[in-house]
mmCIF file of C-alpha atoms and ligand atoms in Angstrom:
data_model
loop_
_atom_site.group_PDB
_atom_site.id
_atom_site.type_symbol
_atom_site.label_atom_id
_atom_site.label_comp_id
_atom_site.label_asym_id
_atom_site.label_seq_id
_atom_site.Cartn_x
_atom_site.Cartn_y
_atom_site.Cartn_z
ATOM 1 C CA UNK A 26 -8.643 -8.348 7.836
ATOM 2 C CA UNK A 27 -9.684 -7.562 4.218
ATOM 3 C CA UNK A 28 -7.828 -8.253 1.030
ATOM 4 C CA UNK A 29 -7.431 -6.502 -1.741
ATOM 5 C CA UNK A 30 -5.365 -7.326 -5.086
ATOM 6 C CA UNK A 31 -4.014 -4.818 -7.406
ATOM 7 C CA UNK A 32 -1.475 -4.410 -10.137
ATOM 8 C CA UNK A 33 1.299 -1.492 -10.119
ATOM 9 C CA UNK A 34 4.754 -0.705 -11.926
ATOM 10 C CA UNK A 35 7.343 0.760 -10.007
ATOM 11 C CA UNK A 36 11.212 1.257 -10.107
ATOM 12 C CA UNK A 37 13.181 1.260 -6.595
ATOM 13 C CA UNK A 38 15.288 4.626 -7.363
ATOM 14 C CA UNK A 39 18.902 4.067 -6.231
ATOM 15 C CA UNK A 40 18.493 0.789 -5.639
ATOM 16 C CA UNK A 41 21.943 -0.909 -7.628
ATOM 17 C CA UNK A 42 19.972 -3.906 -8.587
ATOM 18 C CA UNK A 43 17.725 -5.191 -11.052
ATOM 19 C CA UNK A 44 14.424 -3.296 -9.076
ATOM 20 C CA UNK A 45 15.813 0.073 -10.384
ATOM 21 C CA UNK A 46 14.501 -0.699 -13.424
ATOM 22 C CA UNK A 47 10.951 -0.114 -14.417
ATOM 23 C CA UNK A 48 9.073 -3.642 -13.629
ATOM 24 C CA UNK A 49 5.305 -4.827 -12.150
ATOM 25 C CA UNK A 50 3.971 -6.660 -9.963
ATOM 26 C CA UNK A 51 0.711 -8.533 -8.810
ATOM 27 C CA UNK A 52 0.536 -7.079 -5.435
ATOM 28 C CA UNK A 53 -1.809 -8.215 -2.318
ATOM 29 C CA UNK A 54 -2.610 -6.152 0.119
ATOM 30 C CA UNK A 55 -4.166 -6.860 3.748
ATOM 31 C CA UNK A 56 -5.950 -4.643 5.586
ATOM 32 C CA UNK A 57 -6.414 -5.296 9.456
ATOM 33 C CA UNK A 58 -8.932 -2.523 10.937
ATOM 34 C CA UNK A 59 -10.228 -2.325 14.430
ATOM 35 C CA UNK A 60 -13.004 -0.722 16.318
ATOM 36 C CA UNK A 61 -14.185 0.571 19.543
ATOM 37 C CA UNK A 62 -17.255 -1.079 19.282
ATOM 38 C CA UNK A 63 -19.331 -3.798 17.531
ATOM 39 C CA UNK A 64 -22.721 -2.613 15.604
ATOM 40 C CA UNK A 65 -26.340 -4.277 16.089
ATOM 41 C CA UNK A 66 -25.016 -7.028 13.510
ATOM 42 C CA UNK A 67 -22.085 -7.444 15.372
ATOM 43 C CA UNK A 68 -19.498 -6.161 12.743
ATOM 44 C CA UNK A 69 -16.474 -3.751 13.407
ATOM 45 C CA UNK A 70 -17.084 -2.681 10.091
ATOM 46 C CA UNK A 71 -19.211 -4.462 6.984
ATOM 47 C CA UNK A 72 -16.371 -6.013 4.813
ATOM 48 C CA UNK A 73 -18.001 -4.918 1.901
ATOM 49 C CA UNK A 74 -17.657 -1.438 3.100
ATOM 50 C CA UNK A 75 -14.126 -1.671 4.278
ATOM 51 C CA UNK A 76 -13.686 -3.254 0.527
ATOM 52 C CA UNK A 77 -15.404 -0.234 -1.032
ATOM 53 C CA UNK A 78 -13.584 2.343 0.462
ATOM 54 C CA UNK A 79 -10.035 1.264 0.312
ATOM 55 C CA UNK A 80 -10.267 -0.861 -2.914
ATOM 56 C CA UNK A 81 -11.837 2.355 -4.499
ATOM 57 C CA UNK A 82 -9.148 4.233 -3.766
ATOM 58 C CA UNK A 83 -6.356 1.942 -4.751
ATOM 59 C CA UNK A 84 -8.545 1.646 -7.818
ATOM 60 C CA UNK A 85 -8.672 5.297 -8.408
ATOM 61 C CA UNK A 86 -5.057 5.927 -7.376
ATOM 62 C CA UNK A 87 -2.729 3.267 -7.871
ATOM 63 C CA UNK A 88 -3.856 0.121 -9.721
ATOM 64 C CA UNK A 89 -2.453 0.207 -13.230
ATOM 65 C CA UNK A 90 -0.327 3.034 -12.372
ATOM 66 C CA UNK A 91 3.363 3.383 -11.762
ATOM 67 C CA UNK A 92 4.281 4.353 -8.321
ATOM 68 C CA UNK A 93 7.450 6.799 -8.599
ATOM 69 C CA UNK A 94 9.576 8.459 -5.742
ATOM 70 C CA UNK A 95 9.068 12.300 -5.671
ATOM 71 C CA UNK A 96 12.890 12.755 -6.043
ATOM 72 C CA UNK A 97 12.671 10.301 -9.383
ATOM 73 C CA UNK A 98 12.677 13.279 -11.850
ATOM 74 C CA UNK A 99 14.316 11.445 -14.780
ATOM 75 C CA UNK A 100 11.010 8.491 -14.301
ATOM 76 C CA UNK A 101 8.784 11.164 -13.995
ATOM 77 C CA UNK A 102 9.485 12.449 -17.416
ATOM 78 C CA UNK A 103 9.517 9.845 -19.527
ATOM 79 C CA UNK A 104 6.096 8.756 -17.942
ATOM 80 C CA UNK A 105 4.696 12.143 -19.042
ATOM 81 C CA UNK A 106 5.376 11.385 -22.397
ATOM 82 C CA UNK A 107 3.056 7.967 -22.329
ATOM 83 C CA UNK A 108 -0.251 8.914 -23.541
ATOM 84 C CA UNK A 109 -2.386 8.097 -21.297
ATOM 85 C CA UNK A 110 0.036 8.651 -18.531
ATOM 86 C CA UNK A 111 -0.846 7.403 -15.002
ATOM 87 C CA UNK A 112 1.676 7.588 -12.314
ATOM 88 C CA UNK A 113 1.114 8.501 -8.353
ATOM 89 C CA UNK A 114 4.021 10.332 -6.783
ATOM 90 C CA UNK A 115 5.275 8.916 -3.210
ATOM 91 C CA UNK A 116 7.235 10.886 -0.952
ATOM 92 C CA UNK A 117 9.650 8.155 -0.709
ATOM 93 C CA UNK A 118 10.764 4.995 -2.695
ATOM 94 C CA UNK A 119 7.722 2.748 -3.946
ATOM 95 C CA UNK A 120 9.259 -0.341 -1.640
ATOM 96 C CA UNK A 121 6.493 -2.878 0.087
ATOM 97 C CA UNK A 122 7.770 -1.179 3.191
ATOM 98 C CA UNK A 123 6.691 2.362 1.945
ATOM 99 C CA UNK A 124 3.744 1.047 0.305
ATOM 100 C CA UNK A 125 2.285 -0.569 3.341
ATOM 101 C CA UNK A 126 3.274 2.978 5.143
ATOM 102 C CA UNK A 127 1.692 5.100 3.066
ATOM 103 C CA UNK A 128 -1.356 2.850 3.141
ATOM 104 C CA UNK A 129 -1.666 2.909 6.780
ATOM 105 C CA UNK A 130 -0.547 6.518 7.246
ATOM 106 C CA UNK A 131 -1.991 8.309 4.476
ATOM 107 C CA UNK A 132 -4.752 6.007 2.453
ATOM 108 C CA UNK A 133 -6.943 4.264 5.586
ATOM 109 C CA UNK A 134 -7.442 7.414 7.758
ATOM 110 C CA UNK A 135 -8.984 9.654 4.771
ATOM 111 C CA UNK A 136 -10.764 6.226 3.621
ATOM 112 C CA UNK A 137 -12.242 4.903 6.760
ATOM 113 C CA UNK A 138 -13.219 8.557 8.134
ATOM 114 C CA UNK A 139 -16.644 8.187 9.480
ATOM 115 C CA UNK A 140 -16.532 4.344 10.052
ATOM 116 C CA UNK A 141 -15.805 4.165 13.703
ATOM 117 C CA UNK A 142 -12.699 1.939 12.474
ATOM 118 C CA UNK A 143 -9.199 2.767 11.854
ATOM 119 C CA UNK A 144 -6.151 0.774 10.454
ATOM 120 C CA UNK A 145 -3.965 -0.496 12.362
ATOM 121 C CA UNK A 146 -1.895 -3.124 10.314
ATOM 122 C CA UNK A 147 -1.308 -3.143 6.499
ATOM 123 C CA UNK A 148 0.606 -5.754 4.839
ATOM 124 C CA UNK A 149 1.783 -5.664 1.648
ATOM 125 C CA UNK A 150 2.599 -8.964 -0.631
ATOM 126 C CA UNK A 151 5.155 -7.999 -3.643
ATOM 127 C CA UNK A 152 5.331 -11.652 -4.431
ATOM 128 C CA UNK A 153 4.346 -14.755 -3.014
ATOM 129 C CA UNK A 154 7.293 -15.224 -0.939
ATOM 130 C CA UNK A 155 7.920 -11.736 0.160
ATOM 131 C CA UNK A 156 5.912 -8.995 2.259
ATOM 132 C CA UNK A 157 6.274 -5.736 4.466
ATOM 133 C CA UNK A 158 3.902 -4.509 6.553
ATOM 134 C CA UNK A 159 3.392 -1.638 8.853
ATOM 135 C CA UNK A 160 1.497 -1.290 12.165
ATOM 136 C CA UNK A 161 0.249 1.043 14.666
ATOM 137 C CA UNK A 162 2.656 0.616 17.831
ATOM 138 C CA UNK A 163 0.556 2.433 20.356
ATOM 139 C CA UNK A 164 -3.099 1.721 19.421
ATOM 140 C CA UNK A 165 -3.656 5.195 20.789
ATOM 141 C CA UNK A 166 -1.581 7.151 19.313
ATOM 142 C CA UNK A 167 -1.889 6.987 15.176
ATOM 143 C CA UNK A 168 1.756 8.977 14.766
ATOM 144 C CA UNK A 169 3.601 6.042 16.445
ATOM 145 C CA UNK A 170 3.709 3.657 13.336
ATOM 146 C CA UNK A 171 6.789 1.087 12.834
ATOM 147 C CA UNK A 172 7.668 -0.956 9.176
ATOM 148 C CA UNK A 173 8.735 -4.573 9.085
ATOM 149 C CA UNK A 174 9.456 -7.045 6.242
ATOM 150 C CA UNK A 175 9.800 -10.709 5.834
ATOM 151 C CA UNK A 176 10.955 -12.898 3.153
ATOM 152 C CA UNK A 177 9.123 -16.735 3.396
ATOM 153 C CA UNK A 178 10.079 -19.669 1.596
ATOM 154 C CA UNK A 179 6.660 -21.659 0.354
HETATM 155 N N1 LIG B 223 12.861 -4.989 1.772
HETATM 156 C C1 LIG B 223 12.556 -4.742 0.364
HETATM 157 N N2 LIG B 223 13.700 -5.579 -0.565
HETATM 158 C C2 LIG B 223 13.048 -5.540 -1.753
HETATM 159 C C3 LIG B 223 11.764 -4.877 -2.304
HETATM 160 C C4 LIG B 223 10.733 -4.226 -1.188
HETATM 161 O O1 LIG B 223 9.958 -3.406 -1.676
HETATM 162 N N3 LIG B 223 11.586 -4.215 0.298
HETATM 163 N N4 LIG B 223 11.441 -4.725 -3.716
HETATM 164 C C5 LIG B 223 12.203 -5.393 -4.837
HETATM 165 C C6 LIG B 223 11.723 -5.039 -5.792
HETATM 166 O O2 LIG B 223 10.635 -4.567 -6.166
HETATM 167 C C7 LIG B 223 11.932 -6.949 -6.650
HETATM 168 O O3 LIG B 223 10.953 -6.668 -8.035
HETATM 169 C C8 LIG B 223 11.365 -7.819 -5.663
HETATM 170 O O4 LIG B 223 12.526 -8.627 -5.466
HETATM 171 P P1 LIG B 223 13.101 -10.103 -5.543
HETATM 172 O O5 LIG B 223 12.361 -10.672 -4.132
HETATM 173 O O6 LIG B 223 14.064 -9.850 -5.869
HETATM 174 O O7 LIG B 223 11.943 -10.440 -6.783
HETATM 175 P P2 LIG B 223 11.867 -11.931 -7.536
HETATM 176 O O8 LIG B 223 11.141 -12.644 -6.830
HETATM 177 O O9 LIG B 223 12.034 -11.544 -8.853
HETATM 178 O O10 LIG B 223 13.158 -12.561 -7.139
HETATM 179 P P3 LIG B 223 14.205 -13.528 -7.899
HETATM 180 O O11 LIG B 223 14.354 -15.039 -7.126
HETATM 181 O O12 LIG B 223 15.181 -13.237 -8.583
HETATM 182 O O13 LIG B 223 13.290 -14.296 -9.471
HETATM 183 C C9 LIG B 223 13.662 -5.690 -4.178
HETATM 184 N N5 LIG B 223 13.878 -5.784 -2.624
#
């Protein structure tokens, strides 16, 4: 598992509560990877290589950006007026659940290509108390993933 930290803004389109306003979080994302074999050193994937690949993608696309739902035209218009503007359009609301799903299903296959390792679980912490995760249910079928969320009391 490798932990990556980043900050991003978002709003939950149609949420109906305070989270439909623009706001930001200091996110923590945990990446759990598996491989069919270990290398001669005993590694599935060098933690630093894992970090370089997933953090590289996050730094380029999500860190210090706003995550916006594709149907949220109003947010896209508003953010486009800001110079310089930096936002990332997602095919669904940027909840912690959907961020974990996107990282697992879209980002990780691309970022880990050629390593022999694959992400099987991504956990996104939105606050110190709340996380959501997406995981591959059938480890031989990457299309078969599920999403859960949890709030814990510390
Ligand atoms: N299942 C989910 N529920 C909510 C999500 C989410 O991603 N998945 N996100 C939000 C908001 O982004 C919100 O900022 C976080 O909500 P909340 O836990 O209420 O945040 P606080 O820590 O600020 O809670 P307070 O107790 O009100 O301080 C909402 N729900």
